[in-house]
């Protein structure tokens, strides 16, 4: 590939290229702000404030990349689904969205390289940034520290026989360059790439990649690269109960019928001990055509909720907190709108 004299801007959100003046991302952010979908979460310093009050259960793990499971009680499936959708689409994160490529001699094309950069999770406090809107002219020559994180990458392989024939370029080569006004973030070491070992490209002898990548604040609603989780799901809890006491041979039969050891015999009687292990196979409901009085059903008010965080947030529970705060803000907006409506009473 030939060296380029002219730097080119690439959109890191999709494989198809767009110019730097494309309004795609900015328009989306503005629309979300106008709709109240993306309220500011600045000032919410108190971790655990919302999720623990509502969920009442401490997280299983508190690492940056972790699976977090918790139980919710007195909630319905629509509420759990609402939380799932808000987490996937409306919890803001920072992600690379514009790439200024000065030189790229590698085999990975500019568009694909930009796309790969966009999918590298960026660990940064999204609440410290603002969404780009149409009113904020994106000036990447002198970017605003309120909107943009800048990363530089410059990897050159010498054209010498002693150089390796193939050099891998990993995400660790992306260096965050704090802008004037981002000194506090630098001091707190608050910005980095979540993974240092993502393979971005391969270079041969005498080849070079030099680029600047700009991360902006966005939502999973616009592109999955801004989603804070790789997976997010819920499951209604299973309730197993015995409608009559089972003792002796009947207790033994129900214990042996269950392949996941939900039942145990205590004090000579069968008891439900591990209902969470139930797979709803219904083997215990009728054993050898005998109704043992076992009731297996879904509890429609208890939910087990699980997320797998991508690492943009310092703790996975922060994702839950932000999602609930966002939903609460939307409820307040709706309440205000309804209060402002002049709705006639049909019975009047
Ligand atoms: S439905 Fe199956 S897994 Fe659940 S308690 Fe009965 S036998 Fe065990």
mmCIF file of C-alpha atoms and ligand atoms in Angstrom:
data_model
loop_
_atom_site.group_PDB
_atom_site.id
_atom_site.type_symbol
_atom_site.label_atom_id
_atom_site.label_comp_id
_atom_site.label_asym_id
_atom_site.label_seq_id
_atom_site.Cartn_x
_atom_site.Cartn_y
_atom_site.Cartn_z
ATOM 1 C CA UNK A 1 0.000 0.000 0.000
ATOM 2 C CA UNK A 2 1.177 3.452 -0.723
ATOM 3 C CA UNK A 3 1.772 6.119 1.864
ATOM 4 C CA UNK A 4 -0.803 8.847 2.054
ATOM 5 C CA UNK A 5 0.043 12.487 2.080
ATOM 6 C CA UNK A 6 -3.383 13.573 3.164
ATOM 7 C CA UNK A 7 -4.971 12.610 6.465
ATOM 8 C CA UNK A 8 -8.431 11.108 6.186
ATOM 9 C CA UNK A 9 -11.242 11.132 8.695
ATOM 10 C CA UNK A 10 -13.132 7.918 9.300
ATOM 11 C CA UNK A 11 -16.287 7.246 11.214
ATOM 12 C CA UNK A 12 -15.542 4.507 13.721
ATOM 13 C CA UNK A 13 -19.174 3.536 14.047
ATOM 14 C CA UNK A 14 -19.668 1.546 10.874
ATOM 15 C CA UNK A 15 -17.739 -0.080 8.104
ATOM 16 C CA UNK A 16 -19.219 2.248 5.514
ATOM 17 C CA UNK A 17 -17.297 5.482 5.496
ATOM 18 C CA UNK A 18 -18.612 8.907 6.324
ATOM 19 C CA UNK A 19 -16.964 12.267 6.232
ATOM 20 C CA UNK A 20 -16.012 14.119 9.369
ATOM 21 C CA UNK A 21 -18.944 16.448 8.827
ATOM 22 C CA UNK A 22 -21.466 13.624 8.898
ATOM 23 C CA UNK A 23 -24.240 14.558 11.336
ATOM 24 C CA UNK A 24 -25.070 10.917 12.127
ATOM 25 C CA UNK A 25 -23.815 10.769 15.674
ATOM 26 C CA UNK A 26 -24.407 14.362 16.641
ATOM 27 C CA UNK A 27 -28.002 14.263 15.464
ATOM 28 C CA UNK A 28 -28.661 11.175 17.489
ATOM 29 C CA UNK A 29 -27.209 12.650 20.633
ATOM 30 C CA UNK A 30 -29.185 15.847 20.229
ATOM 31 C CA UNK A 31 -32.400 13.973 19.663
ATOM 32 C CA UNK A 32 -31.838 11.956 22.783
ATOM 33 C CA UNK A 33 -31.124 15.017 24.870
ATOM 34 C CA UNK A 34 -34.198 16.757 23.493
ATOM 35 C CA UNK A 35 -36.322 13.750 24.310
ATOM 36 C CA UNK A 36 -34.959 13.654 27.810
ATOM 37 C CA UNK A 37 -33.598 10.173 27.159
ATOM 38 C CA UNK A 38 -30.099 11.241 28.122
ATOM 39 C CA UNK A 39 -30.279 13.384 31.226
ATOM 40 C CA UNK A 40 -27.101 14.518 32.880
ATOM 41 C CA UNK A 41 -25.979 12.193 35.626
ATOM 42 C CA UNK A 42 -23.381 14.609 36.908
ATOM 43 C CA UNK A 43 -23.533 15.047 40.634
ATOM 44 C CA UNK A 44 -24.550 11.467 41.340
ATOM 45 C CA UNK A 45 -21.490 10.714 43.368
ATOM 46 C CA UNK A 46 -23.089 8.303 45.747
ATOM 47 C CA UNK A 47 -22.588 4.791 44.491
ATOM 48 C CA UNK A 48 -25.117 2.140 45.515
ATOM 49 C CA UNK A 49 -27.711 4.834 46.318
ATOM 50 C CA UNK A 50 -30.374 3.654 43.904
ATOM 51 C CA UNK A 51 -29.763 -0.004 43.088
ATOM 52 C CA UNK A 52 -29.240 -1.197 46.615
ATOM 53 C CA UNK A 53 -32.293 0.639 47.843
ATOM 54 C CA UNK A 54 -34.386 -1.017 45.176
ATOM 55 C CA UNK A 55 -32.689 -4.345 44.745
ATOM 56 C CA UNK A 56 -31.604 -4.825 48.309
ATOM 57 C CA UNK A 57 -28.835 -7.207 47.356
ATOM 58 C CA UNK A 58 -25.114 -6.495 47.199
ATOM 59 C CA UNK A 59 -23.379 -7.342 43.925
ATOM 60 C CA UNK A 60 -21.704 -10.691 43.559
ATOM 61 C CA UNK A 61 -18.559 -9.113 42.165
ATOM 62 C CA UNK A 62 -17.380 -5.535 41.931
ATOM 63 C CA UNK A 63 -14.674 -5.731 39.301
ATOM 64 C CA UNK A 64 -14.724 -3.573 36.208
ATOM 65 C CA UNK A 65 -15.491 -6.507 33.931
ATOM 66 C CA UNK A 66 -17.785 -8.778 35.828
ATOM 67 C CA UNK A 67 -21.023 -10.655 35.886
ATOM 68 C CA UNK A 68 -23.408 -9.039 38.321
ATOM 69 C CA UNK A 69 -26.506 -10.888 39.489
ATOM 70 C CA UNK A 70 -29.099 -9.722 41.951
ATOM 71 C CA UNK A 71 -32.671 -10.469 42.925
ATOM 72 C CA UNK A 72 -35.500 -7.991 42.627
ATOM 73 C CA UNK A 73 -38.668 -8.481 44.612
ATOM 74 C CA UNK A 74 -42.142 -7.019 44.177
ATOM 75 C CA UNK A 75 -41.460 -6.206 40.539
ATOM 76 C CA UNK A 76 -43.156 -7.353 37.358
ATOM 77 C CA UNK A 77 -41.649 -8.756 34.167
ATOM 78 C CA UNK A 78 -42.350 -5.470 32.288
ATOM 79 C CA UNK A 79 -40.335 -3.571 34.901
ATOM 80 C CA UNK A 80 -37.431 -5.991 34.549
ATOM 81 C CA UNK A 81 -37.648 -5.704 30.776
ATOM 82 C CA UNK A 82 -37.665 -1.923 31.070
ATOM 83 C CA UNK A 83 -34.468 -2.073 33.104
ATOM 84 C CA UNK A 84 -32.890 -4.410 30.555
ATOM 85 C CA UNK A 85 -33.730 -2.102 27.665
ATOM 86 C CA UNK A 86 -32.546 1.025 29.453
ATOM 87 C CA UNK A 87 -29.229 -0.638 30.297
ATOM 88 C CA UNK A 88 -28.697 -1.734 26.709
ATOM 89 C CA UNK A 89 -29.661 1.514 25.052
ATOM 90 C CA UNK A 90 -29.617 4.493 27.397
ATOM 91 C CA UNK A 91 -26.653 4.212 29.746
ATOM 92 C CA UNK A 92 -23.989 6.541 28.317
ATOM 93 C CA UNK A 93 -20.394 5.545 27.763
ATOM 94 C CA UNK A 94 -17.416 6.911 25.839
ATOM 95 C CA UNK A 95 -16.401 5.230 22.567
ATOM 96 C CA UNK A 96 -14.162 6.114 19.655
ATOM 97 C CA UNK A 97 -16.283 7.657 16.948
ATOM 98 C CA UNK A 98 -13.940 9.632 14.713
ATOM 99 C CA UNK A 99 -10.516 8.600 13.470
ATOM 100 C CA UNK A 100 -8.073 10.899 11.719
ATOM 101 C CA UNK A 101 -5.735 8.626 9.766
ATOM 102 C CA UNK A 102 -2.443 10.233 8.803
ATOM 103 C CA UNK A 103 -0.824 7.082 7.530
ATOM 104 C CA UNK A 104 -1.863 3.466 7.205
ATOM 105 C CA UNK A 105 0.336 1.071 5.281
ATOM 106 C CA UNK A 106 -1.001 -2.080 6.928
ATOM 107 C CA UNK A 107 -3.244 -4.684 5.355
ATOM 108 C CA UNK A 108 -6.250 -3.536 7.374
ATOM 109 C CA UNK A 109 -8.117 -0.906 5.418
ATOM 110 C CA UNK A 110 -8.836 2.500 6.937
ATOM 111 C CA UNK A 111 -12.534 1.749 7.294
ATOM 112 C CA UNK A 112 -11.977 -1.595 9.009
ATOM 113 C CA UNK A 113 -9.277 -0.180 11.257
ATOM 114 C CA UNK A 114 -11.612 2.634 12.294
ATOM 115 C CA UNK A 115 -14.361 0.142 12.946
ATOM 116 C CA UNK A 116 -12.092 -1.953 15.143
ATOM 117 C CA UNK A 117 -11.040 1.129 17.087
ATOM 118 C CA UNK A 118 -14.683 2.012 17.666
ATOM 119 C CA UNK A 119 -15.282 -1.389 19.246
ATOM 120 C CA UNK A 120 -12.452 -1.057 21.781
ATOM 121 C CA UNK A 121 -14.174 -0.316 25.113
ATOM 122 C CA UNK A 122 -12.969 2.918 26.680
ATOM 123 C CA UNK A 123 -12.870 3.184 30.455
ATOM 124 C CA UNK A 124 -13.834 6.751 31.272
ATOM 125 C CA UNK A 125 -16.346 8.537 33.526
ATOM 126 C CA UNK A 126 -19.101 9.337 31.034
ATOM 127 C CA UNK A 127 -20.775 11.673 33.536
ATOM 128 C CA UNK A 128 -17.800 14.027 33.174
ATOM 129 C CA UNK A 129 -18.649 14.601 29.500
ATOM 130 C CA UNK A 130 -21.475 16.074 27.481
ATOM 131 C CA UNK A 131 -23.219 14.743 24.410
ATOM 132 C CA UNK A 132 -22.292 16.359 21.132
ATOM 133 C CA UNK A 133 -25.265 18.146 19.661
ATOM 134 C CA UNK A 134 -25.857 19.885 16.369
ATOM 135 C CA UNK A 135 -25.116 23.141 18.158
ATOM 136 C CA UNK A 136 -21.655 21.891 19.108
ATOM 137 C CA UNK A 137 -19.705 22.137 15.886
ATOM 138 C CA UNK A 138 -17.307 19.195 16.045
ATOM 139 C CA UNK A 139 -13.919 20.801 15.690
ATOM 140 C CA UNK A 140 -11.432 17.985 15.961
ATOM 141 C CA UNK A 141 -8.513 20.337 15.245
ATOM 142 C CA UNK A 142 -9.103 21.897 18.669
ATOM 143 C CA UNK A 143 -11.557 19.519 20.354
ATOM 144 C CA UNK A 144 -13.521 20.489 23.413
ATOM 145 C CA UNK A 145 -12.425 18.746 26.635
ATOM 146 C CA UNK A 146 -16.109 18.597 27.613
ATOM 147 C CA UNK A 147 -16.916 16.385 24.631
ATOM 148 C CA UNK A 148 -13.881 14.520 23.409
ATOM 149 C CA UNK A 149 -11.150 12.128 24.498
ATOM 150 C CA UNK A 150 -8.170 11.985 22.185
ATOM 151 C CA UNK A 151 -6.044 8.888 21.625
ATOM 152 C CA UNK A 152 -2.904 8.822 19.477
ATOM 153 C CA UNK A 153 -1.431 5.769 17.802
ATOM 154 C CA UNK A 154 1.894 5.788 15.996
ATOM 155 C CA UNK A 155 3.553 2.454 15.242
ATOM 156 C CA UNK A 156 6.339 2.227 12.679
ATOM 157 C CA UNK A 157 8.313 -0.896 11.792
ATOM 158 C CA UNK A 158 11.873 -0.257 10.540
ATOM 159 C CA UNK A 159 12.596 -1.428 7.028
ATOM 160 C CA UNK A 160 15.527 -3.558 8.117
ATOM 161 C CA UNK A 161 16.210 -7.304 7.952
ATOM 162 C CA UNK A 162 16.526 -7.372 11.745
ATOM 163 C CA UNK A 163 12.904 -6.217 12.130
ATOM 164 C CA UNK A 164 10.281 -8.961 12.458
ATOM 165 C CA UNK A 165 8.488 -9.728 9.207
ATOM 166 C CA UNK A 166 5.107 -9.194 10.882
ATOM 167 C CA UNK A 167 4.426 -6.838 13.764
ATOM 168 C CA UNK A 168 1.126 -6.936 15.616
ATOM 169 C CA UNK A 169 -0.440 -3.622 16.557
ATOM 170 C CA UNK A 170 -2.427 -3.946 19.761
ATOM 171 C CA UNK A 171 -4.788 -1.566 21.492
ATOM 172 C CA UNK A 172 -2.009 -0.906 24.022
ATOM 173 C CA UNK A 173 -0.444 1.316 21.348
ATOM 174 C CA UNK A 174 -3.332 3.756 21.690
ATOM 175 C CA UNK A 175 -2.159 6.471 24.047
ATOM 176 C CA UNK A 176 -4.632 8.804 25.683
ATOM 177 C CA UNK A 177 -3.581 12.429 25.208
ATOM 178 C CA UNK A 178 -5.313 14.601 27.832
ATOM 179 C CA UNK A 179 -6.633 17.835 26.378
ATOM 180 C CA UNK A 180 -6.234 21.151 28.179
ATOM 181 C CA UNK A 181 -8.969 21.074 30.788
ATOM 182 C CA UNK A 182 -8.711 17.316 31.401
ATOM 183 C CA UNK A 183 -5.938 17.554 33.984
ATOM 184 C CA UNK A 184 -8.183 16.243 36.763
ATOM 185 C CA UNK A 185 -8.988 13.123 34.742
ATOM 186 C CA UNK A 186 -5.294 12.596 34.061
ATOM 187 C CA UNK A 187 -4.427 13.032 37.705
ATOM 188 C CA UNK A 188 -7.059 10.510 38.710
ATOM 189 C CA UNK A 189 -5.927 8.138 35.935
ATOM 190 C CA UNK A 190 -9.586 7.948 35.019
ATOM 191 C CA UNK A 191 -9.194 7.209 31.311
ATOM 192 C CA UNK A 192 -7.763 4.146 29.617
ATOM 193 C CA UNK A 193 -8.662 1.388 27.231
ATOM 194 C CA UNK A 194 -10.323 -1.487 29.015
ATOM 195 C CA UNK A 195 -8.318 -4.082 27.084
ATOM 196 C CA UNK A 196 -4.700 -3.628 26.133
ATOM 197 C CA UNK A 197 -4.485 -6.766 24.006
ATOM 198 C CA UNK A 198 -7.007 -6.197 21.220
ATOM 199 C CA UNK A 199 -5.326 -6.874 17.897
ATOM 200 C CA UNK A 200 -5.928 -3.877 15.648
ATOM 201 C CA UNK A 201 -3.682 -4.537 12.638
ATOM 202 C CA UNK A 202 -0.506 -6.185 11.401
ATOM 203 C CA UNK A 203 2.438 -4.368 9.845
ATOM 204 C CA UNK A 204 5.278 -5.566 7.661
ATOM 205 C CA UNK A 205 8.782 -4.128 7.499
ATOM 206 C CA UNK A 206 8.841 -0.469 6.566
ATOM 207 C CA UNK A 207 5.116 -0.003 7.277
ATOM 208 C CA UNK A 208 3.507 2.463 9.637
ATOM 209 C CA UNK A 209 0.171 3.391 11.169
ATOM 210 C CA UNK A 210 -0.269 6.886 12.487
ATOM 211 C CA UNK A 211 -3.674 8.156 13.549
ATOM 212 C CA UNK A 212 -5.666 10.109 16.071
ATOM 213 C CA UNK A 213 -8.852 8.596 17.460
ATOM 214 C CA UNK A 214 -11.539 10.645 19.184
ATOM 215 C CA UNK A 215 -13.947 9.137 21.684
ATOM 216 C CA UNK A 216 -17.241 10.879 22.379
ATOM 217 C CA UNK A 217 -20.147 10.243 24.685
ATOM 218 C CA UNK A 218 -22.941 8.155 23.228
ATOM 219 C CA UNK A 219 -25.681 5.628 23.864
ATOM 220 C CA UNK A 220 -26.225 2.028 22.863
ATOM 221 C CA UNK A 221 -29.384 3.289 21.180
ATOM 222 C CA UNK A 222 -27.187 4.814 18.446
ATOM 223 C CA UNK A 223 -24.603 2.025 18.212
ATOM 224 C CA UNK A 224 -23.787 -1.103 20.203
ATOM 225 C CA UNK A 225 -20.229 0.131 20.799
ATOM 226 C CA UNK A 226 -21.659 2.509 23.410
ATOM 227 C CA UNK A 227 -23.532 -0.258 25.239
ATOM 228 C CA UNK A 228 -22.057 -0.789 28.719
ATOM 229 C CA UNK A 229 -22.858 -4.510 28.773
ATOM 230 C CA UNK A 230 -22.193 -7.445 26.516
ATOM 231 C CA UNK A 231 -25.258 -9.260 27.799
ATOM 232 C CA UNK A 232 -28.161 -8.386 30.033
ATOM 233 C CA UNK A 233 -31.036 -10.681 30.941
ATOM 234 C CA UNK A 234 -33.550 -11.578 33.598
ATOM 235 C CA UNK A 235 -35.371 -14.661 34.735
ATOM 236 C CA UNK A 236 -38.501 -14.923 36.819
ATOM 237 C CA UNK A 237 -37.691 -16.862 39.958
ATOM 238 C CA UNK A 238 -39.070 -20.381 40.288
ATOM 239 C CA UNK A 239 -41.207 -21.287 43.269
ATOM 240 C CA UNK A 240 -41.357 -24.891 44.426
ATOM 241 C CA UNK A 241 -43.682 -25.826 47.272
ATOM 242 C CA UNK A 242 -45.199 -28.876 48.895
ATOM 243 C CA UNK A 243 -48.938 -28.785 49.500
ATOM 244 C CA UNK A 244 -48.841 -31.711 51.911
ATOM 245 C CA UNK A 245 -46.253 -33.252 54.204
ATOM 246 C CA UNK A 246 -44.196 -35.968 52.509
ATOM 247 C CA UNK A 247 -42.588 -38.515 54.774
ATOM 248 C CA UNK A 248 -41.157 -41.979 54.527
ATOM 249 C CA UNK A 249 -41.188 -43.611 51.078
ATOM 250 C CA UNK A 250 -43.029 -40.648 49.490
ATOM 251 C CA UNK A 251 -40.313 -38.258 50.681
ATOM 252 C CA UNK A 252 -37.647 -40.547 49.297
ATOM 253 C CA UNK A 253 -39.440 -40.745 45.951
ATOM 254 C CA UNK A 254 -39.677 -36.993 45.515
ATOM 255 C CA UNK A 255 -36.015 -36.534 46.458
ATOM 256 C CA UNK A 256 -34.933 -39.173 43.949
ATOM 257 C CA UNK A 257 -37.234 -37.854 41.230
ATOM 258 C CA UNK A 258 -35.538 -34.451 41.120
ATOM 259 C CA UNK A 259 -32.410 -34.444 38.940
ATOM 260 C CA UNK A 260 -31.116 -31.166 40.396
ATOM 261 C CA UNK A 261 -31.472 -31.975 44.106
ATOM 262 C CA UNK A 262 -34.047 -29.321 44.868
ATOM 263 C CA UNK A 263 -35.427 -31.442 47.736
ATOM 264 C CA UNK A 264 -33.809 -32.824 50.838
ATOM 265 C CA UNK A 265 -35.066 -34.921 53.721
ATOM 266 C CA UNK A 266 -34.893 -33.208 57.072
ATOM 267 C CA UNK A 267 -36.374 -34.567 60.281
ATOM 268 C CA UNK A 268 -37.921 -37.415 58.294
ATOM 269 C CA UNK A 269 -39.851 -35.137 55.905
ATOM 270 C CA UNK A 270 -39.155 -33.780 52.427
ATOM 271 C CA UNK A 271 -38.292 -30.086 52.272
ATOM 272 C CA UNK A 272 -37.616 -27.669 49.451
ATOM 273 C CA UNK A 273 -34.004 -26.605 49.881
ATOM 274 C CA UNK A 274 -32.669 -25.270 46.549
ATOM 275 C CA UNK A 275 -35.597 -23.957 44.530
ATOM 276 C CA UNK A 276 -33.213 -21.828 42.460
ATOM 277 C CA UNK A 277 -31.849 -25.036 40.941
ATOM 278 C CA UNK A 278 -35.212 -26.057 39.520
ATOM 279 C CA UNK A 279 -35.238 -26.495 35.739
ATOM 280 C CA UNK A 280 -39.027 -26.874 35.481
ATOM 281 C CA UNK A 281 -38.684 -30.430 34.232
ATOM 282 C CA UNK A 282 -41.789 -31.366 36.291
ATOM 283 C CA UNK A 283 -40.435 -34.829 37.118
ATOM 284 C CA UNK A 284 -41.504 -34.309 40.730
ATOM 285 C CA UNK A 285 -45.090 -33.368 40.030
ATOM 286 C CA UNK A 286 -46.116 -36.911 39.239
ATOM 287 C CA UNK A 287 -43.920 -39.791 40.339
ATOM 288 C CA UNK A 288 -45.039 -43.162 39.061
ATOM 289 C CA UNK A 289 -48.466 -41.637 38.364
ATOM 290 C CA UNK A 290 -48.800 -40.529 41.960
ATOM 291 C CA UNK A 291 -49.517 -36.885 42.695
ATOM 292 C CA UNK A 292 -47.089 -35.978 45.487
ATOM 293 C CA UNK A 293 -48.536 -32.532 46.004
ATOM 294 C CA UNK A 294 -45.578 -30.660 44.548
ATOM 295 C CA UNK A 295 -46.360 -27.292 42.958
ATOM 296 C CA UNK A 296 -43.810 -25.832 40.571
ATOM 297 C CA UNK A 297 -44.480 -22.392 39.157
ATOM 298 C CA UNK A 298 -42.877 -19.118 38.209
ATOM 299 C CA UNK A 299 -43.071 -16.381 40.795
ATOM 300 C CA UNK A 300 -44.271 -13.365 38.840
ATOM 301 C CA UNK A 301 -43.051 -10.885 41.444
ATOM 302 C CA UNK A 302 -39.434 -12.001 41.877
ATOM 303 C CA UNK A 303 -36.765 -11.617 39.244
ATOM 304 C CA UNK A 304 -33.163 -12.663 39.012
ATOM 305 C CA UNK A 305 -31.383 -10.000 36.967
ATOM 306 C CA UNK A 306 -27.931 -10.446 35.446
ATOM 307 C CA UNK A 307 -25.596 -8.199 33.504
ATOM 308 C CA UNK A 308 -22.141 -8.757 32.051
ATOM 309 C CA UNK A 309 -20.281 -5.465 32.115
ATOM 310 C CA UNK A 310 -17.874 -4.415 29.364
ATOM 311 C CA UNK A 311 -15.593 -2.395 31.612
ATOM 312 C CA UNK A 312 -16.412 1.204 30.692
ATOM 313 C CA UNK A 313 -17.782 1.736 34.199
ATOM 314 C CA UNK A 314 -15.607 1.249 37.250
ATOM 315 C CA UNK A 315 -18.155 -1.063 38.852
ATOM 316 C CA UNK A 316 -21.024 -2.955 37.207
ATOM 317 C CA UNK A 317 -23.464 -1.712 39.832
ATOM 318 C CA UNK A 318 -22.853 1.804 38.523
ATOM 319 C CA UNK A 319 -24.534 0.686 35.300
ATOM 320 C CA UNK A 320 -27.654 -0.318 37.226
ATOM 321 C CA UNK A 321 -27.612 2.933 39.176
ATOM 322 C CA UNK A 322 -27.325 5.014 36.008
ATOM 323 C CA UNK A 323 -30.100 3.055 34.286
ATOM 324 C CA UNK A 324 -32.476 3.505 37.212
ATOM 325 C CA UNK A 325 -31.588 7.183 37.497
ATOM 326 C CA UNK A 326 -32.296 7.623 33.788
ATOM 327 C CA UNK A 327 -35.633 5.863 34.102
ATOM 328 C CA UNK A 328 -36.556 7.913 37.158
ATOM 329 C CA UNK A 329 -35.794 11.113 35.241
ATOM 330 C CA UNK A 330 -38.030 9.987 32.402
ATOM 331 C CA UNK A 331 -40.830 9.218 34.834
ATOM 332 C CA UNK A 332 -40.498 12.721 36.274
ATOM 333 C CA UNK A 333 -40.630 14.157 32.758
ATOM 334 C CA UNK A 334 -43.749 12.152 31.998
ATOM 335 C CA UNK A 335 -45.369 13.211 35.263
ATOM 336 C CA UNK A 336 -44.660 16.836 34.466
ATOM 337 C CA UNK A 337 -46.017 16.479 30.947
ATOM 338 C CA UNK A 338 -49.189 14.829 32.197
ATOM 339 C CA UNK A 339 -49.553 17.580 34.789
ATOM 340 C CA UNK A 340 -49.327 20.187 32.079
ATOM 341 C CA UNK A 341 -51.949 18.510 29.903
ATOM 342 C CA UNK A 342 -55.465 19.809 30.007
ATOM 343 C CA UNK A 343 -57.295 16.489 29.905
ATOM 344 C CA UNK A 344 -61.051 16.640 30.070
ATOM 345 C CA UNK A 345 -62.795 14.226 32.412
ATOM 346 C CA UNK A 346 -65.004 12.041 30.155
ATOM 347 C CA UNK A 347 -67.514 11.658 33.008
ATOM 348 C CA UNK A 348 -67.876 15.392 33.488
HETATM 349 S S1 LIG B 1 -39.545 -29.514 38.307
HETATM 350 FE FE1 LIG B 1 -37.756 -30.838 38.016
HETATM 351 S S2 LIG B 1 -36.021 -29.629 38.698
HETATM 352 FE FE2 LIG B 1 -37.863 -28.641 39.470
HETATM 353 S S3 LIG B 1 -38.130 -29.456 41.521
HETATM 354 FE FE3 LIG B 1 -39.340 -30.737 40.171
HETATM 355 S S4 LIG B 1 -38.004 -32.402 39.588
HETATM 356 FE FE4 LIG B 1 -36.700 -30.821 40.476
#
